[in-house]
Coordinates of C-alpha atoms and ligand atoms in Angstrom, one line a residue:
X1 CA 0.3 -0.1 0.2
X2 CA 1.2 3.5 -0.9
X3 CA 0.6 6.5 1.1
X4 CA -0.3 8.7 -1.6
X5 CA -3.0 6.1 -1.9
X6 CA -4.0 6.4 1.1
X7 CA -5.4 8.2 3.6
X8 CA -3.8 9.9 6.7
X9 CA -5.3 13.3 7.6
X10 CA -1.7 13.8 10.3
X11 CA -2.9 16.9 11.8
X12 CA 0.0 19.1 14.2
X13 CA -2.4 20.2 16.6
X14 CA -5.1 18.0 19.2
X15 CA -8.2 20.0 20.0
X16 CA -8.7 21.9 23.0
X17 CA -11.3 19.3 24.9
X18 CA -8.8 16.4 23.7
X19 CA -7.1 16.0 27.3
X20 CA -5.9 12.0 27.6
X21 CA -3.5 10.9 24.9
X22 CA -5.3 8.7 23.3
X23 CA -8.4 10.8 22.8
X24 CA -5.2 14.0 21.8
X25 CA -2.9 10.9 19.5
X26 CA -6.3 9.2 17.9
X27 CA -7.2 12.7 16.2
X28 CA -3.6 13.9 15.3
X29 CA -2.7 10.8 13.3
X30 CA -5.6 10.6 11.6
X31 CA -7.5 7.7 13.1
X32 CA -10.7 9.1 14.0
X33 CA -13.2 12.1 13.6
X34 CA -16.0 12.9 16.0
X35 CA -19.5 13.0 14.5
X36 CA -21.4 14.3 17.4
X37 CA -21.2 14.4 21.1
X38 CA -19.9 11.0 22.2
X39 CA -19.7 9.2 18.6
X40 CA -16.7 8.7 16.3
X41 CA -16.1 7.5 12.9
X42 CA -13.1 5.3 12.4
X43 CA -11.0 6.4 9.4
X44 CA -9.5 4.6 7.2
X45 CA -6.1 4.3 9.7
X46 CA -7.9 3.8 12.7
X47 CA -10.4 1.1 11.0
X48 CA -7.5 -0.7 10.4
X49 CA -6.1 -0.9 13.9
X50 CA -10.4 -2.2 15.1
X51 CA -10.3 -5.1 13.0
X52 CA -7.1 -6.0 14.2
X53 CA -8.8 -6.2 17.5
X54 CA -11.9 -7.9 16.0
X55 CA -10.1 -10.5 14.6
X56 CA -8.0 -11.5 17.5
X57 CA -11.7 -11.6 19.9
X58 CA -13.4 -13.7 16.9
X59 CA -11.0 -15.8 17.1
X60 CA -10.3 -16.3 20.8
X61 CA -14.2 -16.7 21.0
X62 CA -14.1 -18.8 18.3
X63 CA -11.7 -20.9 20.1
X64 CA -13.4 -20.7 23.1
X65 CA -16.8 -22.4 21.3
X66 CA -18.8 -19.4 21.3
X67 CA -21.1 -18.9 18.4
X68 CA -21.4 -15.6 16.7
X69 CA -24.7 -14.5 15.5
X70 CA -25.9 -11.2 14.8
X71 CA -28.9 -8.8 17.3
X72 CA -30.2 -5.8 16.0
X73 CA -29.4 -2.5 17.7
X74 CA -33.4 -2.1 18.0
X75 CA -35.4 -4.1 20.5
X76 CA -39.0 -4.0 21.0
X77 CA -39.3 -1.6 24.8
X78 CA -42.0 -4.5 25.9
X79 CA -38.7 -6.5 26.3
X80 CA -36.5 -4.2 28.8
X81 CA -40.1 -3.8 30.4
X82 CA -40.6 -7.6 31.3
X83 CA -37.0 -7.5 33.0
X84 CA -37.4 -4.4 34.8
X85 CA -34.5 -2.8 33.2
X86 CA -36.1 0.5 31.3
X87 CA -36.2 2.4 35.3
X88 CA -32.8 0.7 36.4
X89 CA -31.0 1.9 33.3
X90 CA -32.9 5.2 33.0
X91 CA -31.5 7.9 30.8
X92 CA -28.7 5.4 29.5
X93 CA -31.7 3.2 27.4
X94 CA -31.1 5.0 24.7
X95 CA -34.8 5.5 22.9
X96 CA -36.1 6.5 19.4
X97 CA -38.8 8.8 20.3
X98 CA -39.5 11.7 18.0
X99 CA -43.1 9.5 17.4
X100 CA -46.0 11.0 19.2
X101 CA -48.8 8.5 21.1
X102 CA -48.4 5.2 19.6
X103 CA -46.2 5.6 16.7
X104 CA -43.8 2.8 16.4
X105 CA -40.6 5.0 17.3
X106 CA -42.3 5.4 21.3
X107 CA -41.8 1.8 22.0
X108 CA -38.0 0.6 20.6
X109 CA -35.0 1.5 22.0
X110 CA -31.5 0.9 20.7
X111 CA -29.7 -1.5 22.9
X112 CA -27.1 -0.6 25.1
X113 CA -26.9 -4.3 26.0
X114 CA -28.5 -7.7 24.6
X115 CA -29.3 -9.6 27.6
X116 CA -33.6 -9.1 26.8
X117 CA -32.9 -10.2 23.5
X118 CA -30.5 -13.0 23.8
X119 CA -33.0 -14.8 25.8
X120 CA -36.0 -13.6 24.0
X121 CA -34.0 -16.2 21.7
X122 CA -33.3 -18.7 24.6
X123 CA -36.9 -19.0 25.3
X124 CA -38.0 -19.4 22.0
X125 CA -35.8 -21.9 21.1
X126 CA -34.3 -23.8 23.8
X127 CA -36.4 -26.2 24.9
X128 CA -34.2 -29.0 26.7
X129 CA -30.9 -29.9 28.6
X130 CA -29.8 -31.7 25.8
X131 CA -29.2 -28.5 23.9
X132 CA -27.1 -27.0 27.0
X133 CA -24.2 -25.0 27.4
X134 CA -24.7 -22.8 25.0
X135 CA -22.3 -19.5 24.6
X136 CA -23.3 -17.6 21.7
X137 CA -21.5 -13.8 21.3
X138 CA -21.5 -10.7 18.9
X139 CA -19.4 -7.6 17.6
X140 CA -21.8 -5.1 17.8
X141 CA -22.5 -1.7 18.3
X142 CA -24.2 -0.1 21.4
X143 CA -26.4 2.7 22.3
X144 CA -25.8 4.6 25.7
X145 CA -26.6 7.2 26.6
X146 CA -23.5 8.4 28.8
X147 CA -24.2 11.6 30.7
X148 CA -20.5 12.7 30.0
X149 CA -19.0 10.9 26.8
X150 CA -15.5 11.9 27.5
X151 CA -12.0 10.8 26.8
X152 CA -12.1 9.8 23.0
X153 CA -13.3 6.9 22.3
X154 CA -13.0 5.8 26.0
X155 CA -16.2 6.2 26.8
X156 CA -18.8 7.0 24.2
X157 CA -22.3 6.5 23.2
X158 CA -22.3 4.8 20.9
X159 CA -19.2 2.1 21.3
X160 CA -18.6 -1.6 19.3
X161 CA -18.6 -4.1 21.9
X162 CA -18.3 -7.8 21.7
X163 CA -21.1 -9.5 23.8
X164 CA -21.4 -13.1 25.0
X165 CA -24.2 -14.6 26.9
X166 CA -23.6 -18.5 28.1
X167 CA -27.5 -20.4 29.1
X168 CA -26.8 -23.7 31.4
X169 CA -29.2 -25.2 34.6
X170 CA -26.4 -25.9 36.4
X171 CA -24.0 -24.0 38.1
X172 CA -20.4 -26.6 39.1
X173 CA -21.2 -29.3 37.8
X174 CA -19.8 -30.4 34.3
X175 CA -21.5 -28.3 31.1
X176 CA -22.4 -25.8 34.2
X177 CA -22.4 -21.9 34.0
X178 CA -18.8 -22.0 36.0
X179 CA -17.1 -24.3 33.8
X180 CA -17.9 -21.7 30.9
X181 CA -17.2 -18.7 33.2
X182 CA -13.7 -20.1 33.8
X183 CA -13.2 -20.7 30.0
X184 CA -14.1 -16.9 29.3
X185 CA -12.0 -16.0 32.0
X186 CA -9.7 -17.7 29.9
X187 CA -10.3 -16.2 26.8
X188 CA -10.6 -12.8 27.9
X189 CA -6.8 -13.0 28.9
X190 CA -5.8 -14.6 26.1
X191 CA -7.6 -11.5 23.9
X192 CA -6.2 -8.8 26.4
X193 CA -2.7 -10.5 26.6
X194 CA -2.5 -11.0 22.7
X195 CA -3.1 -7.2 22.1
X196 CA -0.3 -6.2 24.3
X197 CA -2.2 -4.4 27.3
X198 CA -0.6 -4.2 30.3
X199 CA -4.3 -6.0 32.0
X200 CA -5.1 -6.7 35.4
X201 CA -8.1 -9.2 36.0
X202 CA -9.8 -7.6 40.0
X203 CA -13.1 -9.0 41.6
X204 CA -15.9 -6.9 41.0
X205 CA -18.7 -6.2 41.6
X206 CA -22.0 -8.0 40.7
X207 CA -24.2 -5.0 42.0
X208 CA -28.0 -5.3 41.8
X209 CA -28.1 -7.9 39.3
X210 CA -26.9 -10.1 41.7
X211 CA -24.9 -13.1 40.6
X212 CA -22.5 -14.9 42.4
X213 CA -19.1 -14.0 40.7
X214 CA -18.0 -10.9 38.5
X215 CA -14.8 -10.0 37.0
X216 CA -12.9 -6.7 35.2
X217 CA -10.2 -6.4 33.5
X218 CA -8.8 -3.3 33.9
X219 CA -5.4 -1.3 32.7
X220 CA -4.2 0.8 34.8
X221 CA -3.7 4.6 33.5
X222 CA -4.5 8.1 34.2
X223 CA -6.9 8.6 31.5
X224 CA -9.4 6.0 33.4
X225 CA -12.6 6.7 35.3
X226 CA -11.9 3.5 37.8
X227 CA -9.8 2.3 40.5
X228 CA -8.4 0.1 40.8
X229 CA -7.2 -1.6 44.6
X230 CA -4.6 -3.6 45.5
X231 CA -2.7 -4.4 48.4
X232 CA 1.0 -3.1 48.4
X233 CA 2.3 -7.2 49.0
X234 CA 0.5 -8.0 45.8
X235 CA -1.3 -10.5 47.6
X236 CA -4.8 -8.7 47.2
X237 CA -6.6 -6.1 44.5
X238 CA -10.3 -5.6 43.4
X239 CA -12.4 -2.7 42.4
X240 CA -13.0 0.7 44.4
X241 CA -16.3 -0.8 45.1
X242 CA -15.5 -4.0 45.8
X243 CA -12.2 -3.3 48.1
X244 CA -12.3 -4.8 51.1
X245 CA -10.5 -3.3 54.0
X246 CA -9.2 -4.3 57.6
X247 CA -10.8 -3.4 60.8
X248 CA -8.6 -0.2 62.0
X249 CA -7.1 -0.1 65.6
X250 CA -8.6 0.9 68.6
X251 CA -7.1 4.7 69.9
X252 CA -9.3 5.2 73.1
X253 CA -7.1 6.3 75.5
X254 CA -10.0 5.6 78.5
X255 CA -11.4 9.1 79.1
X256 CA -14.7 8.9 77.4
X257 CA -16.9 11.9 77.9
X258 CA -20.3 12.2 79.1
X259 CA -23.0 12.1 76.4
X260 CA -24.2 15.7 75.6
X261 CA -27.0 17.1 73.6
X262 CA -26.1 20.5 71.4
X263 CA -28.4 22.3 70.1
X264 CA -27.6 23.2 66.0
X265 CA -29.8 25.0 64.4
X266 CA -30.4 23.9 60.6
X267 CA -27.1 22.3 60.2
X268 CA -28.2 18.7 59.1
X269 CA -24.5 18.3 57.1
X270 CA -21.5 16.3 57.8
X271 CA -19.5 19.7 56.6
X272 CA -21.9 22.1 58.2
X273 CA -21.0 20.2 62.1
X274 CA -18.4 19.7 61.7
X275 CA -17.7 23.9 61.0
X276 CA -19.8 24.3 63.2
X277 CA -18.5 22.3 66.6
X278 CA -15.3 23.0 65.6
X279 CA -15.2 19.1 65.3
X280 CA -13.4 16.7 62.3
X281 CA -15.2 15.0 59.9
X282 CA -13.8 12.2 61.2
X283 CA -15.3 11.9 65.0
X284 CA -18.9 12.6 63.7
X285 CA -20.7 9.1 63.3
X286 CA -22.8 9.3 59.8
X287 CA -26.3 7.7 60.2
X288 CA -28.2 7.1 56.6
X289 CA -31.5 5.1 56.4
X290 CA -31.9 2.8 53.6
X291 CA -34.9 0.8 52.9
X292 CA -35.7 -2.5 51.5
X293 CA -38.4 -3.9 50.6
X294 CA -40.4 -1.3 52.1
X295 CA -38.6 -2.3 56.0
X296 CA -35.8 0.0 57.0
X297 CA -32.1 -0.6 57.5
X298 CA -29.2 1.8 59.0
X299 CA -25.5 2.2 57.9
X300 CA -23.4 4.0 60.4
X301 CA -20.5 5.3 59.1
X302 CA -17.9 8.1 60.3
X303 CA -18.1 11.1 59.0
X304 CA -15.4 11.2 56.5
X305 CA -16.1 7.0 55.4
X306 CA -18.8 6.9 52.6
X307 CA -21.3 3.5 52.8
X308 CA -20.6 1.3 50.1
X309 CA -24.3 0.0 49.1
X310 CA -22.9 -3.7 48.0
X311 CA -21.2 -4.3 50.8
X312 CA -23.8 -3.0 52.6
X313 CA -27.1 -4.8 51.2
X314 CA -24.9 -8.0 52.1
X315 CA -24.3 -7.6 54.9
X316 CA -27.8 -6.7 55.7
X317 CA -28.3 -10.4 54.0
X318 CA -30.6 -8.1 50.8
X319 CA -30.6 -8.1 47.3
X320 CA -30.3 -4.0 47.4
X321 CA -30.6 -1.3 49.0
X322 CA -32.2 2.4 48.5
X323 CA -32.1 5.7 50.4
X324 CA -34.9 5.5 52.4
X325 CA -37.7 8.5 51.8
X326 CA -37.7 11.8 53.8
X327 CA -40.8 10.2 55.1
X328 CA -40.0 6.9 56.3
X329 CA -36.2 8.9 57.5
X330 CA -38.8 11.7 59.9
X331 CA -41.0 8.1 60.8
X332 CA -37.8 6.7 62.3
X333 CA -36.5 9.2 63.9
X334 CA -38.9 11.2 64.7
X335 CA -37.1 14.9 63.4
X336 CA -36.5 16.1 60.1
X337 CA -34.2 14.7 58.0
X338 CA -30.4 16.0 58.5
X339 CA -30.4 14.9 62.8
X340 CA -30.6 11.0 62.8
X341 CA -28.0 9.6 65.1
X342 CA -27.6 5.6 66.4
X343 CA -28.7 6.5 70.1
X344 CA -31.9 5.5 71.4
X345 CA -32.6 4.6 67.5
X346 CA -35.3 2.2 67.5
X347 CA -34.0 0.2 63.9
X348 CA -32.3 -2.6 62.4
X349 CA -28.6 -0.7 63.0
X350 CA -25.2 -2.1 61.3
X351 CA -22.2 -0.2 62.2
X352 CA -19.0 -0.5 60.0
X353 CA -16.4 -1.8 62.0
X354 CA -14.5 1.5 62.2
X355 CA -17.3 3.4 64.0
X356 CA -17.3 0.5 66.0
X357 CA -13.4 1.8 67.6
X358 CA -14.9 5.3 67.6
X359 CA -14.7 7.7 71.4
X360 CA -16.4 10.6 71.9
X361 CA -18.2 11.1 68.6
X362 CA -20.8 13.6 67.0
X363 CA -24.1 12.1 65.9
X364 CA -27.6 12.9 65.0
X365 CA -29.9 13.0 68.4
X366 CA -32.7 12.2 66.5
X367 CA -34.4 16.0 67.7
X368 CA -34.5 18.3 65.3
X369 CA -31.9 20.9 65.1
X370 CA -29.9 19.3 67.6
X371 CA -27.2 17.3 67.9
X372 CA -25.6 14.3 70.4
X373 CA -21.2 15.1 71.8
X374 CA -19.6 12.9 73.3
X375 CA -21.2 9.4 72.0
X376 CA -19.2 6.3 72.6
X377 CA -20.5 3.4 70.7
X378 CA -20.8 1.0 73.2
X379 CA -22.3 2.2 76.2
X380 CA -24.5 5.1 74.3
X381 CA -26.2 2.4 72.0
X382 CA -25.8 -0.8 71.8
X383 CA -23.8 -2.3 68.7
X384 CA -26.1 -5.6 68.0
X385 CA -24.5 -5.6 64.0
X386 CA -20.8 -4.5 62.2
X387 CA -19.7 -5.2 59.3
X388 CA -16.8 -3.7 56.5
X389 CA -19.7 -2.0 55.0
X390 CA -18.0 1.5 53.1
X391 CA -15.7 2.3 50.1
X392 CA -12.0 1.8 50.7
X393 CA -9.5 4.7 51.0
X394 CA -6.1 5.9 51.1
X395 CA -4.7 5.3 54.0
X396 CA -6.4 1.6 54.2
X397 CA -5.0 -1.6 54.6
X398 CA -6.0 -4.9 53.2
X399 CA -7.6 -7.7 55.1
X400 CA -4.4 -9.3 55.6
X401 CA -3.2 -6.2 56.9
X402 CA -0.8 -5.3 53.7
X403 CA -1.5 -1.2 52.8
X404 CA -3.8 -0.2 50.2
X405 CA -2.6 1.2 46.8
X406 CA -5.2 3.2 44.8
X407 CA -5.0 2.9 40.9
X408 CA -6.7 4.7 38.2
X409 CA -7.6 2.7 35.6
X410 CA -9.9 1.7 32.0
X411 CA -12.8 -1.4 32.2
X412 CA -11.5 -3.2 28.9
X413 CA -13.7 -5.9 30.0
X414 CA -16.1 -7.6 32.4
X415 CA -17.0 -11.4 33.1
X416 CA -20.6 -11.9 35.7
X417 CA -22.4 -14.6 36.0
X418 CA -25.9 -13.9 36.2
X419 CA -27.5 -16.3 37.5
X420 CA -31.4 -17.0 36.6
X421 CA -32.3 -12.7 36.9
X422 CA -32.8 -12.4 33.2
X423 CA -34.5 -16.2 32.5
X424 CA -37.1 -15.9 35.6
X425 CA -37.4 -12.5 35.0
X426 CA -38.4 -13.1 31.4
X427 CA -39.9 -17.0 32.0
X428 CA -37.5 -18.1 29.7
X429 CA -37.2 -22.0 30.6
X430 CA -35.7 -25.0 29.6
X431 CA -37.2 -28.6 30.6
X432 CA -34.4 -30.5 33.3
X433 CA -33.5 -33.9 33.1
X434 CA -36.9 -34.7 34.9
X435 CA -39.0 -33.1 32.2
X436 CA -39.2 -30.1 34.7
X437 CA -39.1 -26.8 33.2
X438 CA -36.4 -24.3 34.6
X439 CA -34.8 -21.2 34.2
X440 CA -31.5 -21.0 32.5
X441 CA -28.7 -20.2 34.6
X442 CA -26.8 -17.2 32.7
X443 CA -23.4 -15.5 32.2
X444 CA -22.6 -12.6 30.0
X445 CA -19.5 -11.1 29.3
X446 CA -18.5 -8.2 27.7
X447 CA -15.5 -6.7 25.9
X448 CA -15.2 -2.8 24.2
X449 CA -12.7 -2.8 21.7
X450 CA -12.6 0.7 20.8
X451 CA -11.5 0.7 24.6
X452 CA -9.3 -1.8 23.9
X453 CA -7.7 0.5 20.6
X454 CA -7.5 3.7 23.7
X455 CA -6.0 1.2 26.2
X456 CA -3.5 0.4 24.2
X457 CA -2.4 4.2 23.4
X458 CA -2.7 5.2 26.8
X459 CA -0.2 2.1 27.6
X460 CA 2.2 3.2 24.9
X461 CA 3.2 6.4 23.3
X462 CA 5.2 9.1 24.4
X463 CA 5.7 12.6 23.0
X464 CA 6.4 12.0 19.6
X465 CA 3.1 9.5 18.9
X466 CA 1.6 6.6 19.8
X467 CA 3.8 2.9 20.4
X468 CA 1.0 0.4 18.8
X469 CA 1.7 -3.0 19.7
X470 CA 2.3 -4.9 16.9
X471 CA -0.6 -7.0 16.5
X472 CA -3.0 -4.5 16.9
X473 CA -0.8 -2.2 14.7
X474 CA -2.8 -0.4 11.8
X475 CA 0.8 -1.0 9.5
X476 CA 3.3 -3.5 11.1
X477 CA 5.9 -1.6 9.4
X478 CA 6.1 1.9 7.2
X479 CA 8.8 2.4 4.4
X480 CA 9.8 6.4 4.5
X481 CA 11.8 6.2 1.1
X482 CA 13.6 9.9 1.2
X483 CA 14.1 11.5 -2.2
X484 CA 11.2 10.3 -4.1
X485 CA 12.8 11.8 -7.0
X486 CA 15.8 10.1 -7.2
X487 CA 14.8 6.4 -8.9
X488 CA 17.2 4.6 -7.4
X489 CA 15.0 5.6 -4.3
X490 CA 11.9 5.0 -6.0
X491 CA 12.9 1.7 -7.4
X492 CA 14.4 -0.1 -4.2
X493 CA 11.4 1.0 -2.3
X494 CA 9.1 -0.4 -4.2
X495 CA 11.3 -3.6 -4.3
X496 CA 11.9 -3.4 -0.4
X497 CA 8.0 -3.1 0.0
X498 CA 7.1 -5.8 -2.6
X499 CA 9.4 -8.4 -0.7
X500 CA 7.7 -6.9 2.4
X501 CA 4.2 -8.2 1.3
X502 CA 5.5 -11.8 0.2
X503 CA 6.9 -12.1 3.3
X504 CA 3.1 -11.0 5.3
X505 CA 4.4 -8.2 6.7
X506 CA 1.8 -5.5 6.6
X507 CA 3.4 -2.4 4.8
X508 CA 2.5 1.2 4.2
X509 CA 5.2 2.8 1.8
X510 CA 5.6 6.5 2.2
X511 CA 6.0 7.3 -1.3
X512 CA 4.8 11.1 -0.7
X513 CA 7.1 13.9 -2.0
X514 CA 7.5 15.5 1.4
X515 CA 11.3 16.3 3.4
X516 CA 12.7 13.6 5.5
X517 CA 12.1 15.0 8.5
X518 CA 8.4 16.2 8.3
X519 CA 8.0 12.0 7.3
X520 CA 9.8 10.2 10.3
X521 CA 7.4 12.7 12.1
X522 CA 4.1 11.6 10.8
X523 CA 5.6 8.0 11.2
X524 CA 6.2 8.4 14.5
X525 CA 3.3 10.3 15.3
X526 CA 1.4 7.0 13.6
X527 CA 3.8 4.9 15.1
X528 CA 5.0 2.7 13.1
X529 CA 6.4 -0.4 14.7
X530 CA 9.2 -0.6 12.4
X531 CA 10.5 2.5 10.4
X532 CA 12.3 1.2 7.2
X533 CA 14.3 4.4 5.9
X534 CA 14.9 4.5 2.1
X535 CA 17.7 7.1 1.1
X536 CA 20.5 8.5 -1.7
X537 CA 22.7 8.9 0.6
X538 CA 22.1 5.0 2.7
X539 CA 21.7 3.0 -0.4
X540 CA 25.1 4.8 -2.2
X541 CA 26.7 3.0 0.7
X542 CA 24.7 -0.1 0.0
X543 CA 22.2 -0.1 2.9
X544 CA 18.6 0.9 4.2
X545 CA 17.9 1.3 8.0
X546 CA 15.4 -0.5 10.1
X547 CA 14.1 1.4 13.2
X548 CA 12.4 -0.1 15.9
X549 CA 9.7 2.3 17.1
X550 CA 9.7 1.2 20.7
X551 CA 13.3 1.3 21.3
X552 CA 14.8 3.1 18.6
X553 CA 17.5 0.5 17.8
X554 CA 18.8 0.7 14.6
X555 CA 20.1 -1.6 12.2
X556 CA 22.1 -1.0 8.8
X557 CA 20.9 -3.8 6.3
X558 CA 21.0 -4.7 2.3
X559 CA 17.6 -3.4 0.9
X560 CA 17.4 -7.4 -0.4
X561 CA 17.6 -8.5 4.0
X562 CA 15.7 -5.7 5.0
X563 CA 12.1 -8.1 4.6
X564 CA 13.6 -11.6 6.3
X565 CA 14.7 -9.2 9.4
X566 CA 11.7 -7.7 9.6
X567 CA 9.3 -10.1 9.1
X568 CA 11.6 -11.8 12.1
X569 CA 11.3 -8.8 14.1
X570 CA 6.9 -8.6 13.4
X571 CA 6.9 -12.4 15.1
X572 CA 9.2 -11.9 17.9
X573 CA 7.3 -8.7 19.2
X574 CA 3.7 -10.0 18.6
X575 CA 5.2 -13.1 20.4
X576 CA 7.5 -10.7 23.5
X577 CA 4.5 -7.9 23.1
X578 CA 2.1 -10.7 24.1
X579 CA 1.4 -9.8 28.3
Ligands
ATP601 P1 -18.3 1.6 32.6 O1 -17.8 1.4 34.2 O2 -17.2 1.8 32.4 O3 -19.7 2.4 32.3 P2 -20.0 -0.4 31.9 O4 -19.5 -1.6 33.4 O5 -21.2 0.0 32.1 O6 -18.7 1.0 31.8 P3 -20.3 -3.1 30.8 O7 -21.9 -2.9 30.9 O8 -19.9 -3.6 31.5 O9 -19.6 -1.3 30.7 O10 -19.5 -3.1 29.6 C1 -19.2 -4.1 29.0 C2 -17.7 -3.7 28.3 O11 -17.8 -2.7 27.1 C3 -16.9 -2.7 29.1 O12 -16.0 -3.7 29.9 C4 -16.1 -1.2 28.4 O13 -15.0 -2.2 27.7 C5 -16.7 -1.1 26.8 N1 -18.4 0.1 27.2 C6 -18.9 0.5 28.5 N2 -19.6 1.5 28.3 C7 -18.9 2.3 27.3 C8 -18.2 3.3 27.1 N3 -19.8 4.3 27.0 N4 -18.2 3.6 26.0 C9 -17.3 2.8 25.4 N5 -16.7 1.2 26.2 C10 -17.7 1.3 26.8
MG602 MG1 -18.7 -3.3 33.6

């Protein structure tokens, strides 16, 4: 392929709103162009890379025994109503709208994911345990009404996802969910590894979906919006929502004060009370009232900590919790919202383990405009139940005592044991060995293809441009033909190109009539892993140059030796860059 016949609109500058490196470089290298907030065109060079990622994903999904199909982006809203996800998804669910009343548009949504549709297909076609297990996948465009699309293609409203879904009637037994989950986990590791990404699988929160297990595949980078939490000793890691913390030490000095009531007129937030009473938030007890199935459940955390609702729900033994309504709070505390406290509170209370070691704390008095000081847990209110129910923060230790380290990261993939959530809601059943209908036990497995590309660029770039992993580089090599007006240069560069193509190397010949410095800058910006330089001066000495983009190493070799050497470099890189 010749540059002059190709299309690479490189740019010197990135737009001002491009903040993260992958966004800046993808635009500057001519890979993408934004069409509307949160949706991008992939220009030929960008699309080449995306297609290579897609090929890797497809190969590994096929190898893992998943069956490729293709489902539409348009879904009838009825399916989403059956699972209650019209409400659960809220604005993320993109509705066509625009039509009035019963116009078809008002009943169609654009799929953010495909659990509902695939479960409908299983319900329609899979009747017997003998057909199981089954795993389907597709590589397809998803729509999500992300509130803030940002960071280029890392978070968009339209993106390409590989989503897979597995169907079983068993869990641990052969053919059960666990087996497929393991296989998908393995395939994901292979996929991200082949793409050369420094990925880290972490335990993730299953959340309201309530599955038994879930893992996210994270790539550490400052451009990420998630946090990876690791123990310094390497023995523990999880995502922030899941991270468990060790209990804190009791630092009490045995001089517990007497409890006293103070007037705090109109001051209902931690900050307001903290300022007014000159008391640090870490010395306050936050009392947060939730409800689950109509019953109040109260969480106590330190004023500077935040409740982790998933941990809290688990500790409470309920599927999920919701913030209590103001009416319920007022009824329970007999006070305005903002003055709840654990002393003499008649409700089910779970204290965070950090609260159990507090002394002389400040908390709401269950009396409008009043707080209590000198509150000592255990003495002034009984702690019937305590657990780790808060978000981990810097300074915390892992359950094994090792300090926790926080790192920003991007989620590139997610594997999930769904259980029967969707099949039960949609009455998708299958006859078991005893001829009884049972809801499918399901797993789902997603990968963001665009995110793989951006995550690779985040992980591998320098101030001059992209340093692609070989396996997903749009081209593996570029030939910079200097002096295009020199006949020998044109001739030799053309021969080297043809030999490289014959050797199976994906190569682009920069045949533009431009200055060497200009060509080199573009080559570095686009980030071809290997650059071959054919110039008049070199040819006079019988050599061409081969340069490695990542290491900068240069080899000078005879032009007709280039193809073999480069083919070997490509092969080695694909093997060595595999993580
Ligand atoms: P996030 O927490 O980042 O919003 P998610 O957990 O909602 O992502 P999943 O529903 O697990 O995402 O989707 C599977 C994969 O799809 C993610 O691991 C990610 O790689 C990709 N993905 C999700 N949302 C987006 C998006 N808005 N833009 C690009 N890729 C996305
Ligand atoms: Mg996810």
